């Protein structure tokens, strides 16, 4: 790592001989002053966040959709770390419908991300405090069963960011040693929970994520927990009643710039550059979430019409919004009905054109709520392009190491 000194902290040689980065506590001194461009970015971000909040109010039952946004964020955030899987794979796994025969190991990781995320949201329903204990608990869920990543505890030794196989001396970035790491986390906790400052919440959130990535307190999962941290902070700020805004699509699409901006914070104290980049992400993500929500409202009213005249089975629809890939056993379990009733309802919904059977088998039939999943997936066309770019990028890197 090259020597650095900025308002974000400075490098120092550690007894082992290499340089490590010692972060300064937040907020940066002097405090960040938004320039004209920054004020515009903040105004736009707040405006589109407000529109999203307004839109969410017009959805009859927005809680129903929140689970899909969570899964979506989990997939995209994992994708930034090259853990790749599709929404269908996650839904099939959750439905215990192993249509892909466990071929994609990334699915389990994403499902654990979803669990960690939901656990975080649940905890925020009880307390608004986001602290080290919470982050460790969520890490324990995220990396459950992956012992080499030290699930649920902070890293017991030094880590670093760099090319695979590089030593600490050759690394691009070496976070603080353990003792300073604990201290820096304490400062970060203070900054987000206690620190009284006129700083607007979105800026505070941007700073907190950058600081978390600089501290890099876990053996593995720092990227994913760091982005979960953003999502929880946004909820804590109560900008939205439902957690519908997630930023990973933007970070994925702009991964190079994301990393460069974090590096510029450490090396040059360019907090403003990072904050503006982050605010633009909030604006774009809010716009996109609003568009998805609008499509969901249309879908919801169309689907309601389809079942209006039906005498039974109305309970199935809300369940499908939560679990849009499901089999009769799942319906039985969730709705506490007999298997025969579950089968009859699913068949009825199939006749109405709401769900489609996807296994083509006589037994163990699994149903998919096509229009709903595709409405959510549709907004990911950019993501699909990003996957392609990443694949090409990875191939180019491999060819050109
Ligand atoms: N070269 C870089 N410059 C700046 N920041 C980086 C760089 N590489 C990674 N980061 C930050 O650290 C995060 C991931 O760090 P790292 O590669 O150490 O992964 P990790 O701890 O294994 O996390 P995960 O398991 O979630 O991938 C990235 O998402 C980004 O926020
Ligand atoms: Mg990792």
PDB file of N, CA, C and O in Angstrom, residues 132-197:
ATOM      1  N   UNK A 132     -22.323  -2.725  17.042  1.00  0.00           N
ATOM      2  CA  UNK A 132     -21.429  -3.844  16.711  1.00  0.00           C
ATOM      3  C   UNK A 132     -22.094  -5.186  16.965  1.00  0.00           C
ATOM      4  O   UNK A 132     -21.889  -6.141  16.215  1.00  0.00           O
ATOM      5  N   UNK A 133     -22.869  -5.261  18.043  1.00  0.00           N
ATOM      6  CA  UNK A 133     -23.520  -6.530  18.367  1.00  0.00           C
ATOM      7  C   UNK A 133     -24.443  -6.933  17.236  1.00  0.00           C
ATOM      8  O   UNK A 133     -24.460  -8.091  16.798  1.00  0.00           O
ATOM      9  N   UNK A 134     -25.219  -5.978  16.744  1.00  0.00           N
ATOM     10  CA  UNK A 134     -26.144  -6.275  15.650  1.00  0.00           C
ATOM     11  C   UNK A 134     -25.368  -6.713  14.401  1.00  0.00           C
ATOM     12  O   UNK A 134     -25.692  -7.725  13.780  1.00  0.00           O
ATOM     13  N   UNK A 135     -24.322  -5.978  14.064  1.00  0.00           N
ATOM     14  CA  UNK A 135     -23.562  -6.324  12.850  1.00  0.00           C
ATOM     15  C   UNK A 135     -22.934  -7.713  12.972  1.00  0.00           C
ATOM     16  O   UNK A 135     -22.925  -8.492  12.017  1.00  0.00           O
ATOM     17  N   UNK A 136     -22.455  -8.042  14.164  1.00  0.00           N
ATOM     18  CA  UNK A 136     -21.870  -9.384  14.357  1.00  0.00           C
ATOM     19  C   UNK A 136     -22.940 -10.470  14.243  1.00  0.00           C
ATOM     20  O   UNK A 136     -22.717 -11.512  13.645  1.00  0.00           O
ATOM     21  N   UNK A 137     -24.103 -10.188  14.818  1.00  0.00           N
ATOM     22  CA  UNK A 137     -25.201 -11.170  14.737  1.00  0.00           C
ATOM     23  C   UNK A 137     -25.586 -11.420  13.280  1.00  0.00           C
ATOM     24  O   UNK A 137     -25.792 -12.555  12.861  1.00  0.00           O
ATOM     25  N   UNK A 138     -25.691 -10.334  12.531  1.00  0.00           N
ATOM     26  CA  UNK A 138     -26.086 -10.474  11.127  1.00  0.00           C
ATOM     27  C   UNK A 138     -24.993 -11.207  10.344  1.00  0.00           C
ATOM     28  O   UNK A 138     -25.265 -12.028   9.472  1.00  0.00           O
ATOM     29  N   UNK A 139     -23.751 -10.917  10.680  1.00  0.00           N
ATOM     30  CA  UNK A 139     -22.625 -11.611  10.038  1.00  0.00           C
ATOM     31  C   UNK A 139     -22.692 -13.110  10.328  1.00  0.00           C
ATOM     32  O   UNK A 139     -22.425 -13.942   9.456  1.00  0.00           O
ATOM     33  N   UNK A 140     -23.095 -13.429  11.565  1.00  0.00           N
ATOM     34  CA  UNK A 140     -23.226 -14.842  11.949  1.00  0.00           C
ATOM     35  C   UNK A 140     -24.259 -15.557  11.079  1.00  0.00           C
ATOM     36  O   UNK A 140     -24.089 -16.719  10.717  1.00  0.00           O
ATOM     37  N   UNK A 141     -25.317 -14.856  10.728  1.00  0.00           N
ATOM     38  CA  UNK A 141     -26.360 -15.454   9.866  1.00  0.00           C
ATOM     39  C   UNK A 141     -25.863 -15.513   8.420  1.00  0.00           C
ATOM     40  O   UNK A 141     -26.008 -16.528   7.745  1.00  0.00           O
ATOM     41  N   UNK A 142     -25.244 -14.445   7.981  1.00  0.00           N
ATOM     42  CA  UNK A 142     -24.750 -14.376   6.595  1.00  0.00           C
ATOM     43  C   UNK A 142     -23.750 -15.496   6.293  1.00  0.00           C
ATOM     44  O   UNK A 142     -23.784 -16.108   5.240  1.00  0.00           O
ATOM     45  N   UNK A 143     -22.848 -15.736   7.239  1.00  0.00           N
ATOM     46  CA  UNK A 143     -21.779 -16.717   6.982  1.00  0.00           C
ATOM     47  C   UNK A 143     -22.000 -18.031   7.741  1.00  0.00           C
ATOM     48  O   UNK A 143     -21.045 -18.788   7.947  1.00  0.00           O
ATOM     49  N   UNK A 144     -23.233 -18.276   8.133  1.00  0.00           N
ATOM     50  CA  UNK A 144     -23.542 -19.481   8.898  1.00  0.00           C
ATOM     51  C   UNK A 144     -23.003 -20.714   8.156  1.00  0.00           C
ATOM     52  O   UNK A 144     -23.238 -20.889   6.952  1.00  0.00           O
ATOM     53  N   UNK A 145     -22.220 -21.524   8.870  1.00  0.00           N
ATOM     54  CA  UNK A 145     -21.674 -22.743   8.270  1.00  0.00           C
ATOM     55  C   UNK A 145     -20.401 -22.522   7.459  1.00  0.00           C
ATOM     56  O   UNK A 145     -19.820 -23.471   6.966  1.00  0.00           O
ATOM     57  N   UNK A 146     -19.966 -21.268   7.317  1.00  0.00           N
ATOM     58  CA  UNK A 146     -18.729 -21.013   6.562  1.00  0.00           C
ATOM     59  C   UNK A 146     -17.636 -20.612   7.561  1.00  0.00           C
ATOM     60  O   UNK A 146     -17.295 -19.435   7.693  1.00  0.00           O
ATOM     61  N   UNK A 147     -17.127 -21.607   8.263  1.00  0.00           N
ATOM     62  CA  UNK A 147     -16.258 -21.329   9.409  1.00  0.00           C
ATOM     63  C   UNK A 147     -15.005 -20.532   9.076  1.00  0.00           C
ATOM     64  O   UNK A 147     -14.513 -19.757   9.895  1.00  0.00           O
ATOM     65  N   UNK A 148     -14.514 -20.721   7.873  1.00  0.00           N
ATOM     66  CA  UNK A 148     -13.264 -20.016   7.523  1.00  0.00           C
ATOM     67  C   UNK A 148     -13.456 -18.491   7.501  1.00  0.00           C
ATOM     68  O   UNK A 148     -12.485 -17.740   7.596  1.00  0.00           O
ATOM     69  N   UNK A 149     -14.724 -18.049   7.411  1.00  0.00           N
ATOM     70  CA  UNK A 149     -14.998 -16.608   7.426  1.00  0.00           C
ATOM     71  C   UNK A 149     -15.242 -16.068   8.830  1.00  0.00           C
ATOM     72  O   UNK A 149     -15.568 -14.912   8.996  1.00  0.00           O
ATOM     73  N   UNK A 150     -15.052 -16.902   9.854  1.00  0.00           N
ATOM     74  CA  UNK A 150     -15.296 -16.524  11.256  1.00  0.00           C
ATOM     75  C   UNK A 150     -16.672 -15.887  11.468  1.00  0.00           C
ATOM     76  O   UNK A 150     -16.775 -14.719  11.868  1.00  0.00           O
ATOM     77  N   UNK A 151     -17.737 -16.645  11.203  1.00  0.00           N
ATOM     78  CA  UNK A 151     -19.077 -16.065  11.320  1.00  0.00           C
ATOM     79  C   UNK A 151     -19.370 -15.541  12.723  1.00  0.00           C
ATOM     80  O   UNK A 151     -19.053 -16.197  13.708  1.00  0.00           O
ATOM     81  N   UNK A 152     -19.935 -14.340  12.770  1.00  0.00           N
ATOM     82  CA  UNK A 152     -20.401 -13.789  14.043  1.00  0.00           C
ATOM     83  C   UNK A 152     -19.339 -13.145  14.905  1.00  0.00           C
ATOM     84  O   UNK A 152     -19.645 -12.654  15.991  1.00  0.00           O
ATOM     85  N   UNK A 153     -18.093 -13.135  14.448  1.00  0.00           N
ATOM     86  CA  UNK A 153     -17.055 -12.448  15.253  1.00  0.00           C
ATOM     87  C   UNK A 153     -16.219 -11.525  14.363  1.00  0.00           C
ATOM     88  O   UNK A 153     -16.113 -11.738  13.153  1.00  0.00           O
ATOM     89  N   UNK A 154     -15.630 -10.529  15.005  1.00  0.00           N
ATOM     90  CA  UNK A 154     -14.732  -9.665  14.252  1.00  0.00           C
ATOM     91  C   UNK A 154     -13.455 -10.436  13.947  1.00  0.00           C
ATOM     92  O   UNK A 154     -13.099 -11.389  14.652  1.00  0.00           O
ATOM     93  N   UNK A 155     -12.761 -10.011  12.925  1.00  0.00           N
ATOM     94  CA  UNK A 155     -11.573 -10.749  12.494  1.00  0.00           C
ATOM     95  C   UNK A 155     -10.537 -10.835  13.615  1.00  0.00           C
ATOM     96  O   UNK A 155     -10.231  -9.836  14.267  1.00  0.00           O
ATOM     97  N   UNK A 156     -10.005 -12.019  13.855  1.00  0.00           N
ATOM     98  CA  UNK A 156      -8.995 -12.151  14.912  1.00  0.00           C
ATOM     99  C   UNK A 156      -7.610 -11.716  14.445  1.00  0.00           C
ATOM    100  O   UNK A 156      -6.692 -11.598  15.244  1.00  0.00           O
ATOM    101  N   UNK A 157      -7.436 -11.506  13.149  1.00  0.00           N
ATOM    102  CA  UNK A 157      -6.123 -11.050  12.687  1.00  0.00           C
ATOM    103  C   UNK A 157      -6.230 -10.075  11.513  1.00  0.00           C
ATOM    104  O   UNK A 157      -7.331  -9.836  11.007  1.00  0.00           O
ATOM    105  N   UNK A 158      -5.087  -9.600  11.116  1.00  0.00           N
ATOM    106  CA  UNK A 158      -5.028  -8.607  10.045  1.00  0.00           C
ATOM    107  C   UNK A 158      -5.577  -9.169   8.729  1.00  0.00           C
ATOM    108  O   UNK A 158      -5.365 -10.337   8.416  1.00  0.00           O
ATOM    109  N   UNK A 159      -6.294  -8.340   7.979  1.00  0.00           N
ATOM    110  CA  UNK A 159      -6.700  -8.720   6.619  1.00  0.00           C
ATOM    111  C   UNK A 159      -6.276  -7.607   5.667  1.00  0.00           C
ATOM    112  O   UNK A 159      -5.792  -6.566   6.112  1.00  0.00           O
ATOM    113  N   UNK A 160      -6.451  -7.814   4.388  1.00  0.00           N
ATOM    114  CA  UNK A 160      -6.118  -6.766   3.428  1.00  0.00           C
ATOM    115  C   UNK A 160      -6.842  -6.997   2.113  1.00  0.00           C
ATOM    116  O   UNK A 160      -7.346  -8.086   1.854  1.00  0.00           O
ATOM    117  N   UNK A 161      -6.890  -5.922   1.301  1.00  0.00           N
ATOM    118  CA  UNK A 161      -7.523  -5.996  -0.020  1.00  0.00           C
ATOM    119  C   UNK A 161      -6.412  -5.953  -1.056  1.00  0.00           C
ATOM    120  O   UNK A 161      -5.554  -5.069  -1.014  1.00  0.00           O
ATOM    121  N   UNK A 162      -6.426  -6.908  -1.939  1.00  0.00           N
ATOM    122  CA  UNK A 162      -5.395  -6.903  -2.981  1.00  0.00           C
ATOM    123  C   UNK A 162      -5.601  -8.059  -3.922  1.00  0.00           C
ATOM    124  O   UNK A 162      -6.601  -8.771  -3.835  1.00  0.00           O
ATOM    125  N   UNK A 163      -4.652  -8.258  -4.813  1.00  0.00           N
ATOM    126  CA  UNK A 163      -4.770  -9.374  -5.753  1.00  0.00           C
ATOM    127  C   UNK A 163      -4.696 -10.690  -5.009  1.00  0.00           C
ATOM    128  O   UNK A 163      -4.052 -10.777  -3.955  1.00  0.00           O
ATOM    129  N   UNK A 164      -5.360 -11.693  -5.539  1.00  0.00           N
ATOM    130  CA  UNK A 164      -5.367 -13.011  -4.898  1.00  0.00           C
ATOM    131  C   UNK A 164      -3.916 -13.454  -4.676  1.00  0.00           C
ATOM    132  O   UNK A 164      -3.085 -13.357  -5.576  1.00  0.00           O
ATOM    133  N   UNK A 165      -3.621 -13.877  -3.445  1.00  0.00           N
ATOM    134  CA  UNK A 165      -2.285 -14.389  -3.148  1.00  0.00           C
ATOM    135  C   UNK A 165      -1.272 -13.321  -2.760  1.00  0.00           C
ATOM    136  O   UNK A 165      -0.125 -13.639  -2.429  1.00  0.00           O
ATOM    137  N   UNK A 166      -1.696 -12.050  -2.796  1.00  0.00           N
ATOM    138  CA  UNK A 166      -0.710 -11.010  -2.447  1.00  0.00           C
ATOM    139  C   UNK A 166      -0.505 -10.966  -0.926  1.00  0.00           C
ATOM    140  O   UNK A 166      -1.389 -11.344  -0.152  1.00  0.00           O
ATOM    141  N   UNK A 167       0.661 -10.513  -0.517  1.00  0.00           N
ATOM    142  CA  UNK A 167       0.959 -10.386   0.921  1.00  0.00           C
ATOM    143  C   UNK A 167       0.483  -9.017   1.399  1.00  0.00           C
ATOM    144  O   UNK A 167       0.128  -8.160   0.584  1.00  0.00           O
ATOM    145  N   UNK A 168       0.500  -8.826   2.725  1.00  0.00           N
ATOM    146  CA  UNK A 168       0.083  -7.527   3.271  1.00  0.00           C
ATOM    147  C   UNK A 168       0.956  -6.410   2.707  1.00  0.00           C
ATOM    148  O   UNK A 168       0.482  -5.307   2.440  1.00  0.00           O
ATOM    149  N   UNK A 169       2.246  -6.707   2.506  1.00  0.00           N
ATOM    150  CA  UNK A 169       3.154  -5.682   1.994  1.00  0.00           C
ATOM    151  C   UNK A 169       2.815  -5.305   0.554  1.00  0.00           C
ATOM    152  O   UNK A 169       3.038  -4.176   0.131  1.00  0.00           O
ATOM    153  N   UNK A 170       2.236  -6.263  -0.179  1.00  0.00           N
ATOM    154  CA  UNK A 170       1.919  -5.989  -1.599  1.00  0.00           C
ATOM    155  C   UNK A 170       0.481  -5.514  -1.791  1.00  0.00           C
ATOM    156  O   UNK A 170       0.072  -5.207  -2.916  1.00  0.00           O
ATOM    157  N   UNK A 171      -0.307  -5.481  -0.704  1.00  0.00           N
ATOM    158  CA  UNK A 171      -1.750  -5.229  -0.834  1.00  0.00           C
ATOM    159  C   UNK A 171      -2.059  -3.819  -1.319  1.00  0.00           C
ATOM    160  O   UNK A 171      -1.246  -2.902  -1.164  1.00  0.00           O
ATOM    161  N   UNK A 172      -3.268  -3.650  -1.900  1.00  0.00           N
ATOM    162  CA  UNK A 172      -3.722  -2.310  -2.301  1.00  0.00           C
ATOM    163  C   UNK A 172      -4.132  -1.514  -1.071  1.00  0.00           C
ATOM    164  O   UNK A 172      -3.960  -0.313  -1.008  1.00  0.00           O
ATOM    165  N   UNK A 173      -4.717  -2.238  -0.110  1.00  0.00           N
ATOM    166  CA  UNK A 173      -5.186  -1.551   1.085  1.00  0.00           C
ATOM    167  C   UNK A 173      -5.110  -2.480   2.292  1.00  0.00           C
ATOM    168  O   UNK A 173      -5.568  -3.625   2.229  1.00  0.00           O
ATOM    169  N   UNK A 174      -4.525  -1.977   3.374  1.00  0.00           N
ATOM    170  CA  UNK A 174      -4.457  -2.765   4.617  1.00  0.00           C
ATOM    171  C   UNK A 174      -5.255  -2.020   5.699  1.00  0.00           C
ATOM    172  O   UNK A 174      -4.869  -0.934   6.127  1.00  0.00           O
ATOM    173  N   UNK A 175      -6.392  -2.561   6.128  1.00  0.00           N
ATOM    174  CA  UNK A 175      -7.210  -1.906   7.158  1.00  0.00           C
ATOM    175  C   UNK A 175      -6.480  -1.887   8.508  1.00  0.00           C
ATOM    176  O   UNK A 175      -5.405  -2.478   8.639  1.00  0.00           O
ATOM    177  N   UNK A 176      -7.066  -1.223   9.508  1.00  0.00           N
ATOM    178  CA  UNK A 176      -6.352  -1.118  10.787  1.00  0.00           C
ATOM    179  C   UNK A 176      -6.137  -2.473  11.467  1.00  0.00           C
ATOM    180  O   UNK A 176      -6.951  -3.382  11.314  1.00  0.00           O
ATOM    181  N   UNK A 177      -5.028  -2.597  12.244  1.00  0.00           N
ATOM    182  CA  UNK A 177      -4.823  -3.811  13.054  1.00  0.00           C
ATOM    183  C   UNK A 177      -5.973  -3.970  14.053  1.00  0.00           C
ATOM    184  O   UNK A 177      -6.694  -3.009  14.326  1.00  0.00           O
ATOM    185  N   UNK A 178      -6.123  -5.157  14.631  1.00  0.00           N
ATOM    186  CA  UNK A 178      -7.313  -5.501  15.421  1.00  0.00           C
ATOM    187  C   UNK A 178      -7.651  -4.485  16.515  1.00  0.00           C
ATOM    188  O   UNK A 178      -8.808  -4.103  16.685  1.00  0.00           O
ATOM    189  N   UNK A 179      -6.638  -4.080  17.269  1.00  0.00           N
ATOM    190  CA  UNK A 179      -6.938  -3.187  18.396  1.00  0.00           C
ATOM    191  C   UNK A 179      -7.540  -1.859  17.924  1.00  0.00           C
ATOM    192  O   UNK A 179      -8.549  -1.396  18.444  1.00  0.00           O
ATOM    193  N   UNK A 180      -6.914  -1.297  16.893  1.00  0.00           N
ATOM    194  CA  UNK A 180      -7.418  -0.024  16.346  1.00  0.00           C
ATOM    195  C   UNK A 180      -8.740  -0.223  15.627  1.00  0.00           C
ATOM    196  O   UNK A 180      -9.570   0.672  15.554  1.00  0.00           O
ATOM    197  N   UNK A 181      -8.900  -1.426  15.092  1.00  0.00           N
ATOM    198  CA  UNK A 181     -10.165  -1.752  14.422  1.00  0.00           C
ATOM    199  C   UNK A 181     -11.330  -1.653  15.418  1.00  0.00           C
ATOM    200  O   UNK A 181     -12.362  -1.036  15.135  1.00  0.00           O
ATOM    201  N   UNK A 182     -11.133  -2.229  16.603  1.00  0.00           N
ATOM    202  CA  UNK A 182     -12.188  -2.218  17.623  1.00  0.00           C
ATOM    203  C   UNK A 182     -12.495  -0.779  18.043  1.00  0.00           C
ATOM    204  O   UNK A 182     -13.659  -0.379  18.160  1.00  0.00           O
ATOM    205  N   UNK A 183     -11.437  -0.014  18.189  1.00  0.00           N
ATOM    206  CA  UNK A 183     -11.603   1.384  18.573  1.00  0.00           C
ATOM    207  C   UNK A 183     -12.361   2.160  17.478  1.00  0.00           C
ATOM    208  O   UNK A 183     -13.281   2.927  17.769  1.00  0.00           O
ATOM    209  N   UNK A 184     -11.970   1.916  16.235  1.00  0.00           N
ATOM    210  CA  UNK A 184     -12.615   2.621  15.114  1.00  0.00           C
ATOM    211  C   UNK A 184     -14.093   2.238  15.008  1.00  0.00           C
ATOM    212  O   UNK A 184     -14.934   3.077  14.686  1.00  0.00           O
ATOM    213  N   UNK A 185     -14.402   0.988  15.303  1.00  0.00           N
ATOM    214  CA  UNK A 185     -15.810   0.560  15.273  1.00  0.00           C
ATOM    215  C   UNK A 185     -16.611   1.250  16.365  1.00  0.00           C
ATOM    216  O   UNK A 185     -17.759   1.632  16.165  1.00  0.00           O
ATOM    217  N   UNK A 186     -15.974   1.400  17.524  1.00  0.00           N
ATOM    218  CA  UNK A 186     -16.618   2.114  18.639  1.00  0.00           C
ATOM    219  C   UNK A 186     -16.940   3.544  18.217  1.00  0.00           C
ATOM    220  O   UNK A 186     -18.032   4.050  18.475  1.00  0.00           O
ATOM    221  N   UNK A 187     -15.987   4.164  17.527  1.00  0.00           N
ATOM    222  CA  UNK A 187     -16.214   5.538  17.053  1.00  0.00           C
ATOM    223  C   UNK A 187     -17.344   5.595  16.040  1.00  0.00           C
ATOM    224  O   UNK A 187     -18.164   6.511  16.055  1.00  0.00           O
ATOM    225  N   UNK A 188     -17.363   4.601  15.162  1.00  0.00           N
ATOM    226  CA  UNK A 188     -18.405   4.576  14.120  1.00  0.00           C
ATOM    227  C   UNK A 188     -19.785   4.397  14.764  1.00  0.00           C
ATOM    228  O   UNK A 188     -20.757   5.062  14.394  1.00  0.00           O
ATOM    229  N   UNK A 189     -19.835   3.519  15.752  1.00  0.00           N
ATOM    230  CA  UNK A 189     -21.084   3.287  16.489  1.00  0.00           C
ATOM    231  C   UNK A 189     -21.569   4.593  17.142  1.00  0.00           C
ATOM    232  O   UNK A 189     -22.751   4.921  17.084  1.00  0.00           O
ATOM    233  N   UNK A 190     -20.643   5.307  17.724  1.00  0.00           N
ATOM    234  CA  UNK A 190     -20.971   6.581  18.361  1.00  0.00           C
ATOM    235  C   UNK A 190     -21.500   7.557  17.314  1.00  0.00           C
ATOM    236  O   UNK A 190     -22.507   8.232  17.507  1.00  0.00           O
ATOM    237  N   UNK A 191     -20.805   7.597  16.177  1.00  0.00           N
ATOM    238  CA  UNK A 191     -21.182   8.536  15.117  1.00  0.00           C
ATOM    239  C   UNK A 191     -22.618   8.288  14.634  1.00  0.00           C
ATOM    240  O   UNK A 191     -23.382   9.222  14.433  1.00  0.00           O
ATOM    241  N   UNK A 192     -22.989   7.017  14.462  1.00  0.00           N
ATOM    242  CA  UNK A 192     -24.334   6.781  13.914  1.00  0.00           C
ATOM    243  C   UNK A 192     -25.437   6.825  14.967  1.00  0.00           C
ATOM    244  O   UNK A 192     -26.575   7.112  14.648  1.00  0.00           O
ATOM    245  N   UNK A 193     -25.103   6.570  16.202  1.00  0.00           N
ATOM    246  CA  UNK A 193     -26.174   6.499  17.214  1.00  0.00           C
ATOM    247  C   UNK A 193     -26.264   7.712  18.143  1.00  0.00           C
ATOM    248  O   UNK A 193     -27.353   8.089  18.548  1.00  0.00           O
ATOM    249  N   UNK A 194     -25.104   8.273  18.477  1.00  0.00           N
ATOM    250  CA  UNK A 194     -25.126   9.338  19.487  1.00  0.00           C
ATOM    251  C   UNK A 194     -24.754  10.720  18.982  1.00  0.00           C
ATOM    252  O   UNK A 194     -25.279  11.715  19.454  1.00  0.00           O
ATOM    253  N   UNK A 195     -23.839  10.738  18.030  1.00  0.00           N
ATOM    254  CA  UNK A 195     -23.241  12.011  17.636  1.00  0.00           C
ATOM    255  C   UNK A 195     -24.302  13.028  17.197  1.00  0.00           C
ATOM    256  O   UNK A 195     -25.120  12.747  16.334  1.00  0.00           O
ATOM    257  N   UNK A 196     -24.279  14.186  17.820  1.00  0.00           N
ATOM    258  CA  UNK A 196     -25.235  15.232  17.455  1.00  0.00           C
ATOM    259  C   UNK A 196     -24.572  16.127  16.424  1.00  0.00           C
ATOM    260  O   UNK A 196     -23.581  16.772  16.722  1.00  0.00           O
ATOM    261  N   UNK A 197     -25.106  16.097  15.215  1.00  0.00           N
ATOM    262  CA  UNK A 197     -24.546  17.014  14.235  1.00  0.00           C
ATOM    263  C   UNK A 197     -25.640  17.390  13.261  1.00  0.00           C
ATOM    264  O   UNK A 197     -26.612  16.665  13.065  1.00  0.00           O
TER     265      UNK A 197
END
